[in-house]
Coordinates of C-alpha atoms and ligand atoms in Angstrom, one line a residue:
M1 CA -0.2 0.0 0.1
K2 CA 1.9 3.5 -1.0
A3 CA 0.5 7.2 -0.1
C4 CA 1.7 10.2 -1.4
V5 CA 1.3 13.2 0.6
M6 CA 1.6 16.2 -2.4
T7 CA 2.8 20.1 -0.8
F8 CA 1.5 23.4 -2.0
G9 CA 2.9 26.7 -0.5
C10 CA 5.2 27.4 2.0
Q11 CA 8.2 25.8 3.9
M12 CA 4.2 25.9 6.8
N13 CA 2.8 23.4 5.0
A14 CA 6.3 21.3 3.8
R15 CA 7.0 21.0 7.8
D16 CA 3.0 20.2 7.7
S17 CA 3.5 17.5 5.6
E18 CA 6.3 15.3 7.0
K19 CA 3.6 14.7 10.3
I20 CA 1.3 14.0 7.6
A21 CA 3.6 11.7 6.0
G22 CA 4.8 9.8 9.2
I23 CA 1.3 9.0 9.8
L24 CA 0.6 7.9 7.1
E25 CA 3.7 5.5 7.5
S26 CA 2.5 3.9 10.5
F27 CA -0.4 2.9 9.0
G28 CA 1.5 1.3 7.6
Y29 CA 1.4 2.7 3.8
E30 CA 5.4 3.7 2.0
I31 CA 5.6 6.9 1.2
T32 CA 5.9 7.5 -2.6
E33 CA 6.2 10.8 -5.1
D34 CA 3.6 8.5 -7.7
E35 CA -0.1 11.0 -7.4
N36 CA -1.3 7.4 -9.1
A37 CA -1.3 5.1 -4.8
D38 CA -3.3 3.7 -2.0
F39 CA -3.1 7.6 -0.2
V40 CA -3.1 11.1 -1.5
V41 CA -3.2 13.6 0.2
Y42 CA -3.1 17.3 -1.2
N43 CA -2.0 19.8 1.2
T44 CA -3.4 23.0 -0.1
C45 CA -2.3 26.5 -0.9
T46 CA -4.2 29.8 -1.3
V47 CA -1.5 32.9 -0.7
R48 CA -2.7 32.8 -4.7
E49 CA -5.2 32.4 -7.0
N50 CA -3.1 29.8 -9.5
A51 CA -2.5 27.6 -6.2
N52 CA -5.8 27.1 -6.0
T53 CA -6.0 26.1 -9.7
K54 CA -3.6 24.3 -8.9
L55 CA -5.6 22.1 -6.9
Y56 CA -8.1 21.5 -9.6
G57 CA -6.0 20.2 -11.9
H58 CA -4.8 17.2 -9.2
L59 CA -7.8 15.9 -8.3
G60 CA -9.4 15.9 -11.9
F61 CA -6.3 13.5 -12.1
A62 CA -6.9 11.6 -8.8
G63 CA -10.6 11.1 -9.9
K64 CA -9.0 9.3 -12.3
Y65 CA -6.8 6.8 -10.9
K66 CA -9.7 6.0 -8.4
E67 CA -11.9 5.3 -10.7
T68 CA -9.6 2.4 -11.5
N69 CA -8.4 1.5 -7.2
K70 CA -11.8 2.1 -5.7
D71 CA -10.6 1.8 -2.2
M72 CA -8.1 4.7 -2.7
V73 CA -8.4 7.5 -0.4
I74 CA -8.5 11.4 -1.4
A75 CA -7.9 13.4 1.1
I76 CA -7.0 17.3 1.6
C77 CA -6.0 19.6 4.0
G78 CA -4.2 23.0 4.2
C79 CA -5.0 26.7 3.9
M80 CA -6.9 26.6 1.1
M81 CA -9.7 24.0 3.0
Q82 CA -10.2 26.4 5.4
E83 CA -12.1 28.9 2.7
P84 CA -15.8 27.8 3.1
D85 CA -16.8 28.1 -1.0
E86 CA -13.6 25.9 -1.6
V87 CA -15.3 23.8 0.6
E88 CA -18.4 23.5 -1.4
K89 CA -17.4 23.5 -4.8
I90 CA -14.8 20.8 -3.6
K91 CA -18.2 18.7 -2.0
K92 CA -20.4 19.5 -5.4
S93 CA -17.4 18.7 -8.5
Y94 CA -15.2 16.4 -6.5
P95 CA -18.0 13.7 -5.2
F96 CA -15.0 11.3 -5.4
V97 CA -12.9 13.1 -2.2
D98 CA -12.7 11.2 1.1
L99 CA -11.5 14.1 3.9
I100 CA -11.3 17.2 4.1
F101 CA -9.9 18.8 6.9
G102 CA -7.6 22.1 7.6
T103 CA -5.0 23.8 9.1
H104 CA -5.9 23.7 12.8
N105 CA -7.0 20.2 12.7
L106 CA -3.9 18.7 11.5
Y107 CA -2.8 17.2 15.3
K108 CA -6.0 15.1 14.6
F109 CA -5.0 13.9 11.0
K110 CA -4.7 9.7 13.1
D111 CA -8.3 10.0 14.4
L112 CA -9.5 11.4 11.0
V113 CA -8.1 8.2 9.1
N114 CA -9.7 6.2 11.7
E115 CA -12.5 7.9 10.9
L116 CA -12.5 7.0 7.6
F117 CA -11.6 3.4 7.5
E118 CA -15.2 3.0 10.4
K119 CA -17.2 4.7 8.2
R120 CA -16.3 2.8 4.6
E121 CA -16.7 -0.5 6.4
Y122 CA -19.7 0.4 7.9
N123 CA -21.1 2.2 4.9
K124 CA -19.7 -2.0 2.9
A125 CA -21.9 -3.3 6.0
H126 CA -25.2 -1.2 5.3
P127 CA -26.0 -0.9 2.1
V128 CA -28.7 1.7 0.9
K129 CA -32.1 1.2 -1.3
K130 CA -30.9 3.6 -4.6
N131 CA -33.5 3.4 -7.4
G132 CA -34.3 -0.6 -6.5
K133 CA -30.8 -1.3 -6.0
L134 CA -28.3 -1.5 -3.0
K135 CA -25.5 0.6 -2.9
V136 CA -22.8 2.0 -0.7
K137 CA -22.6 5.1 0.4
H138 CA -19.4 7.2 0.0
A139 CA -18.0 8.0 3.2
L140 CA -17.0 11.3 3.0
I141 CA -15.4 13.0 6.9
C142 CA -14.8 17.0 6.6
D143 CA -13.9 18.2 9.6
V144 CA -13.0 21.8 9.1
W145 CA -12.4 24.3 12.0
P146 CA -12.5 27.9 11.7
E147 CA -10.6 29.0 14.5
G148 CA -7.4 27.6 16.1
K149 CA -7.5 26.5 19.4
P150 CA -4.5 26.3 22.0
I151 CA -1.7 24.9 20.2
V152 CA -1.3 21.3 21.3
E153 CA 1.8 20.1 22.5
E154 CA 2.8 16.4 22.4
E155 CA 5.9 15.3 23.8
P156 CA 9.6 15.7 21.3
I157 CA 10.4 12.5 21.6
T158 CA 6.4 11.1 20.0
R159 CA 7.1 13.8 17.2
I160 CA 9.5 13.6 15.8
K161 CA 9.9 9.9 15.7
E162 CA 6.6 10.2 13.4
D163 CA 7.5 12.9 11.5
K164 CA 8.9 11.7 8.1
R165 CA 11.6 14.3 6.9
K166 CA 13.6 14.1 3.9
L167 CA 17.2 14.6 5.2
P168 CA 18.3 12.8 8.9
F169 CA 20.6 15.0 9.1
M170 CA 18.1 18.8 8.2
A171 CA 14.5 19.4 10.5
S172 CA 12.5 22.3 10.6
V173 CA 10.4 23.4 13.5
N174 CA 7.5 25.3 14.1
I175 CA 8.0 28.1 16.7
M176 CA 4.4 30.2 16.4
Y177 CA 1.3 29.9 14.6
G178 CA -0.5 32.3 12.6
C179 CA -0.5 35.8 11.9
N180 CA -1.9 39.0 13.1
N181 CA -0.3 41.6 10.8
F182 CA -2.9 41.4 8.3
C183 CA -1.3 42.8 5.4
T184 CA -4.4 43.9 3.1
Y185 CA -3.5 41.7 0.0
C186 CA -3.2 38.7 2.3
I187 CA -5.3 35.7 3.6
V188 CA -2.8 33.6 5.7
P189 CA -4.3 35.3 8.7
Y190 CA -7.8 34.2 8.4
V191 CA -6.4 31.0 6.8
R192 CA -3.9 30.7 9.4
G193 CA -5.6 32.5 12.5
R194 CA -3.8 34.8 14.7
E195 CA -0.5 34.7 15.7
R196 CA -0.1 31.7 18.7
S197 CA 3.9 31.6 20.1
R198 CA 4.9 27.9 21.1
T199 CA 6.9 27.8 25.0
P200 CA 10.2 28.1 24.5
E201 CA 10.6 25.4 26.8
A202 CA 8.3 23.0 24.3
I203 CA 10.8 24.2 21.4
L204 CA 13.5 24.0 22.8
A205 CA 12.5 20.6 23.8
E206 CA 11.8 19.9 20.5
I207 CA 15.2 21.0 18.8
K208 CA 17.5 18.9 21.7
A209 CA 15.6 16.0 21.1
L210 CA 16.5 16.5 16.9
A211 CA 19.9 16.9 17.8
S212 CA 19.7 13.6 19.9
D213 CA 18.5 12.3 16.5
G214 CA 21.9 13.1 14.6
V215 CA 20.1 17.1 13.4
K216 CA 22.7 19.5 12.8
E217 CA 20.8 22.1 10.7
I218 CA 17.0 23.7 12.1
M219 CA 14.8 25.9 10.4
L220 CA 12.7 28.1 12.6
L221 CA 9.5 28.8 11.3
G222 CA 7.0 31.5 11.2
Q223 CA 4.8 33.5 9.2
N224 CA 6.3 36.2 11.9
V225 CA 9.5 35.3 13.2
N226 CA 10.3 38.7 14.9
S227 CA 6.7 38.4 16.4
Y228 CA 7.6 35.3 18.5
G229 CA 6.6 35.6 22.3
K230 CA 4.7 38.4 22.0
T231 CA 2.0 36.7 23.1
L232 CA 3.1 34.5 25.6
A233 CA 2.2 34.7 29.9
D234 CA 5.8 35.1 30.1
P235 CA 7.2 37.4 26.9
V236 CA 10.1 36.7 25.6
S237 CA 11.2 37.7 22.4
F238 CA 13.2 35.8 18.9
A239 CA 16.2 37.1 20.0
S240 CA 16.6 35.3 23.2
L241 CA 14.9 32.0 21.6
L242 CA 17.4 32.1 18.9
N243 CA 20.4 32.4 20.7
E244 CA 19.3 29.4 23.1
V245 CA 18.6 27.5 20.5
C246 CA 21.8 27.8 19.4
K247 CA 23.8 26.8 22.7
I248 CA 22.4 23.3 22.1
D249 CA 24.9 20.7 21.5
G250 CA 24.9 18.8 18.4
I251 CA 23.2 22.0 16.5
E252 CA 25.7 23.7 14.0
R253 CA 23.0 26.1 12.0
V254 CA 20.2 27.8 12.5
R255 CA 17.8 29.1 10.1
F256 CA 14.8 31.2 10.6
M257 CA 12.0 31.9 8.4
T258 CA 10.0 35.1 8.1
S259 CA 11.1 38.0 8.8
H260 CA 8.6 41.1 9.2
P261 CA 10.3 44.8 8.7
K262 CA 9.0 46.3 10.5
D263 CA 9.6 43.8 14.0
L264 CA 13.1 43.1 13.2
S265 CA 15.2 44.1 16.0
D266 CA 18.7 45.9 17.1
E267 CA 18.7 43.1 19.5
L268 CA 17.5 40.0 16.9
I269 CA 20.6 41.6 14.3
D270 CA 23.1 41.8 17.4
V271 CA 22.3 38.4 18.2
I272 CA 23.1 36.6 15.0
A273 CA 26.2 38.9 14.1
K274 CA 27.9 37.5 17.3
N275 CA 26.5 33.8 17.4
P276 CA 28.3 31.5 14.4
K277 CA 25.8 28.6 14.2
V278 CA 23.0 31.6 12.8
C279 CA 22.8 31.6 9.1
R280 CA 24.1 34.3 6.6
H281 CA 21.1 34.3 5.2
I282 CA 17.7 36.8 6.1
H283 CA 14.5 36.1 4.4
L284 CA 12.8 40.2 4.6
P285 CA 10.3 41.0 2.2
V286 CA 9.7 44.0 1.2
Q287 CA 6.3 44.1 -1.3
S288 CA 7.1 47.1 -2.3
G289 CA 9.5 50.5 -3.1
S290 CA 6.8 52.5 -2.7
T291 CA 5.9 54.1 0.8
E292 CA 2.7 54.7 -0.2
V293 CA 1.6 51.3 -1.7
L294 CA 2.8 49.9 1.4
R295 CA 1.1 52.2 3.7
R296 CA -2.3 50.5 1.5
M297 CA -0.7 47.2 1.9
N298 CA -0.9 48.1 5.6
R299 CA 3.1 47.1 6.1
R300 CA 3.4 49.4 9.0
Y301 CA 7.2 50.5 7.5
S302 CA 8.2 52.7 5.2
R303 CA 10.7 52.5 2.4
E304 CA 13.2 54.8 3.7
H305 CA 12.9 52.4 7.2
Y306 CA 13.4 49.5 5.4
L307 CA 16.6 50.7 3.4
E308 CA 17.7 51.5 7.2
L309 CA 16.9 48.4 8.2
I310 CA 18.9 46.0 5.7
K311 CA 21.8 48.9 5.7
K312 CA 22.2 48.2 10.1
I313 CA 21.8 44.4 9.0
R314 CA 24.9 44.6 6.6
A315 CA 26.9 47.0 8.9
A316 CA 26.9 45.0 11.7
I317 CA 26.8 41.5 8.9
P318 CA 28.7 42.0 6.6
E319 CA 28.7 38.6 5.1
I320 CA 24.4 38.5 5.5
A321 CA 22.7 37.1 2.0
I322 CA 19.3 39.1 1.5
T323 CA 16.1 38.1 -0.2
T324 CA 13.3 39.2 -0.4
D325 CA 9.2 39.2 -1.7
I326 CA 7.8 41.5 -3.6
I327 CA 4.2 41.9 -5.5
V328 CA 3.7 43.9 -8.5
G329 CA 0.7 45.6 -9.9
F330 CA -0.7 45.9 -5.8
P331 CA -4.2 47.9 -6.4
G332 CA -3.0 51.5 -7.2
E333 CA 0.2 50.8 -7.9
T334 CA 1.1 53.7 -10.5
E335 CA 4.6 53.7 -12.6
E336 CA 6.4 55.8 -10.3
D337 CA 5.0 53.2 -7.6
F338 CA 6.8 50.2 -9.8
I339 CA 9.6 52.6 -10.2
D340 CA 10.2 52.8 -6.2
T341 CA 10.2 49.1 -6.4
V342 CA 13.0 48.4 -9.8
N343 CA 14.9 51.4 -8.0
L344 CA 15.0 49.7 -4.1
V345 CA 15.2 46.3 -5.5
K346 CA 19.1 47.7 -7.5
E347 CA 20.4 49.8 -4.0
S348 CA 19.5 46.1 -1.4
H349 CA 21.9 43.7 -3.3
Y350 CA 19.8 41.2 -2.8
I351 CA 20.7 37.2 -3.7
G352 CA 17.7 36.4 -4.5
A353 CA 13.7 37.7 -4.8
Y354 CA 10.9 36.3 -5.3
T355 CA 8.6 38.4 -6.9
F356 CA 4.5 38.0 -7.5
Q357 CA 1.5 39.4 -9.8
Y358 CA -0.9 40.6 -7.2
S359 CA -3.6 38.1 -7.1
K360 CA -6.9 38.9 -5.6
R361 CA -7.9 37.3 -2.8
S362 CA -11.7 37.5 -1.5
G363 CA -12.1 38.5 1.5
T364 CA -9.2 40.5 2.0
P365 CA -9.4 44.5 1.9
A366 CA -7.2 45.0 -0.7
A367 CA -10.0 42.9 -3.0
S368 CA -12.3 45.8 -3.0
M369 CA -10.1 48.1 -3.7
E370 CA -10.5 50.8 -6.2
D371 CA -8.1 50.8 -9.2
Q372 CA -7.4 47.2 -9.3
V373 CA -4.3 47.5 -12.1
P374 CA -4.7 45.6 -15.7
E375 CA -3.6 42.5 -16.3
D376 CA -1.4 43.1 -19.1
V377 CA 0.4 46.0 -16.8
I378 CA 0.7 43.5 -14.2
Q379 CA 2.2 42.0 -16.7
N380 CA 4.2 44.0 -18.5
R381 CA 6.0 44.9 -14.8
Y382 CA 5.9 41.6 -14.0
E383 CA 9.2 41.3 -16.8
R384 CA 10.4 44.0 -16.0
L385 CA 11.6 43.3 -12.4
M386 CA 12.4 39.9 -13.0
K387 CA 15.5 41.2 -15.3
V388 CA 16.2 43.6 -12.6
V389 CA 15.9 40.6 -9.8
N390 CA 18.1 38.2 -12.3
E391 CA 20.8 41.2 -12.6
S392 CA 21.0 41.8 -8.9
T393 CA 21.1 37.9 -8.1
L394 CA 24.0 36.8 -10.2
S395 CA 26.1 39.7 -9.2
E396 CA 25.7 39.5 -5.6
T397 CA 26.0 35.1 -6.2
A398 CA 29.1 35.7 -8.8
K399 CA 31.1 38.2 -5.9
L400 CA 31.5 35.1 -4.0
T401 CA 33.9 33.0 -6.7
G402 CA 36.5 32.3 -5.1
K403 CA 36.0 31.6 -1.7
E404 CA 36.3 29.6 0.4
M405 CA 33.4 28.8 2.6
T406 CA 31.2 25.5 4.3
V407 CA 28.7 23.4 2.5
L408 CA 26.6 21.1 4.2
V409 CA 26.2 18.3 2.5
E410 CA 22.8 17.1 1.2
G411 CA 22.7 14.4 -1.1
V412 CA 23.3 13.3 -4.7
N413 CA 23.0 16.0 -7.3
E414 CA 19.8 14.7 -8.8
E415 CA 20.8 15.2 -12.6
N416 CA 24.3 14.6 -12.6
K417 CA 24.8 11.8 -9.9
D418 CA 28.5 12.2 -9.7
L419 CA 28.6 15.3 -7.5
L420 CA 27.2 16.5 -4.8
T421 CA 25.3 19.0 -3.6
G422 CA 26.0 21.3 -0.3
R423 CA 24.3 24.0 1.4
L424 CA 25.9 27.2 2.0
S425 CA 25.5 29.2 5.3
N426 CA 23.8 32.2 2.8
N427 CA 21.6 29.9 1.6
L428 CA 22.9 29.4 -1.8
L429 CA 23.7 25.6 -3.6
V430 CA 26.8 24.2 -4.3
H431 CA 27.3 21.4 -6.6
F432 CA 31.2 19.1 -6.5
K433 CA 32.7 16.2 -6.4
G434 CA 33.0 14.4 -3.3
D435 CA 32.3 10.2 -2.4
D436 CA 29.0 9.4 -1.4
S437 CA 30.3 9.5 2.7
L438 CA 30.4 13.1 3.1
I439 CA 26.3 13.4 3.2
G440 CA 25.5 14.7 6.1
K441 CA 28.8 16.5 7.0
F442 CA 30.6 20.5 7.2
V443 CA 32.4 19.9 4.0
T444 CA 34.9 22.8 2.9
V445 CA 34.9 24.1 -0.3
T446 CA 36.0 26.1 -3.3
L447 CA 33.5 28.0 -5.3
D448 CA 35.5 27.4 -8.6
E449 CA 32.4 28.7 -10.9
C450 CA 29.3 30.8 -10.5
K451 CA 26.7 29.1 -12.9
G452 CA 24.1 32.4 -11.6
F453 CA 22.1 30.5 -9.2
Y454 CA 25.0 28.2 -7.8
F455 CA 27.8 27.6 -7.5
M456 CA 30.4 24.5 -9.5
G457 CA 33.0 23.7 -6.2
S458 CA 35.3 21.2 -5.7
V459 CA 36.2 20.1 -1.5
T460 CA 39.7 21.7 -0.2
N461 CA 38.8 20.1 3.7
S462 CA 36.5 17.2 4.0
N463 CA 37.8 16.3 7.7
Ligands
5AD1 N1 -0.9 38.4 -4.4 C1 0.0 38.1 -5.0 N2 1.1 37.9 -3.6 C2 0.5 37.7 -2.4 N3 2.0 37.0 -2.0 C3 0.6 36.9 -0.2 N4 -0.4 37.5 -0.8 C4 -1.0 37.3 -2.5 C5 -1.1 38.5 -3.4 N5 -2.5 38.4 -2.6 C6 3.2 36.5 -1.3 C7 3.6 37.9 -0.8 C8 4.0 37.2 0.5 C9 4.5 35.6 -0.5 C10 4.5 34.6 0.8 O1 3.4 35.5 -1.4 O2 4.8 39.1 -1.2 O3 5.3 37.2 1.5
SF4_2 FE1 0.1 38.2 5.5 FE2 1.7 40.1 5.8 FE3 0.8 37.6 7.5 FE4 2.9 37.7 6.3 S1 3.0 38.9 7.8 S2 1.8 36.3 6.4 S3 2.1 38.9 3.8 S4 -0.5 39.6 6.8

């Protein structure tokens, strides 16, 4: 029996999928990447319209697979299931779906699967009469909670033993759930709920358990990690949590995402600067380079504040790599606003940027703003911005050519099996010749040739 967990969207979803895959394994399924499986879970995203469209494409295929494998289970979870209209559409147009749950009750997944199997058995044993014929009713479990309840903590050992991580030496850890920022374009606060932080004790216990399980690199996850801990009974700052995580023996590297420019504190910059375990990479979404657009996005910082912040970070941590997210075509964005964004990109020396075309999300304040930008204008600005972003990425990456740096070796290169792939502290990838025994180890490599977004390198020291 095989199970496939297909993840759409962000690292939060990727983390949730590890938990889902782990639970499916405990039911005896072998995890595969092939959707034509006995149990398929779509962990959905709804941050932009095209994420929704993608799901419906996959559901079409899943329906076909189920025609030849009648006992197949098709489950859908994640952010899109927090939207009642989408759930209704699925129930109506994709009646073969068996299990629907949301972002707040993932920890109940095991119970929901058991419930589904029990219901199936019951329905098989109790066929109903339809048009004079006996028919087995379709068993559907649909359990979506509108709001998040207080965080349910499990024993760290149980948690990490069950999770199915891609690599044994790297792990992501949720430090908080939800978001309170209500950027006017964003659906996340509606589908992931209000901000809730886990206690430092629970987080540190989990990371200690991970370290004793051989994990060397940790990614701390939250929609807005900089506001971590503010709502706890005993408030703590993200900077102090990060500092504590770095003290854990066996943990050699710590990453975090995502940071909000309005909340990134001097204390955090100081902790990163002083602590070599913290990776030299900050993802700092700017969204727009125009103060007026930022105001309407409810980002609560100005262009000047953002540029100052970047200056401050670079002064304290000169080797830092900064990446960002940018939205083009937010309602009311003028050509001048857009040029402000282009110029900000040029000034910020990003090593990478995710650029998005504004996508209207129903229920968000921006969806009903006047002056929605026409699609062709958005497309044109998007293409112009991509050019500038690519130039920035190429020139910032190329600056590192010839340097000797440390990678954590992640595995054999997927395209060329003769090569290994490792990740630098600044998050760039390096491909180089080496023995499989180096996987999971820190290795010093020389960055021989810049290939745009990654490097070809050679091992200098593998002790
Ligand atoms: N349209 C386009 N991009 C969006 N993002 C969030 N909401 C939208 C939207 N409605 C982008 C932001 C965010 C990233 C994860 O997705 O840039 O940082
Ligand atoms: Fe969305 Fe803004 Fe929260 Fe990020 S900070 S999840 S963009 S509302």
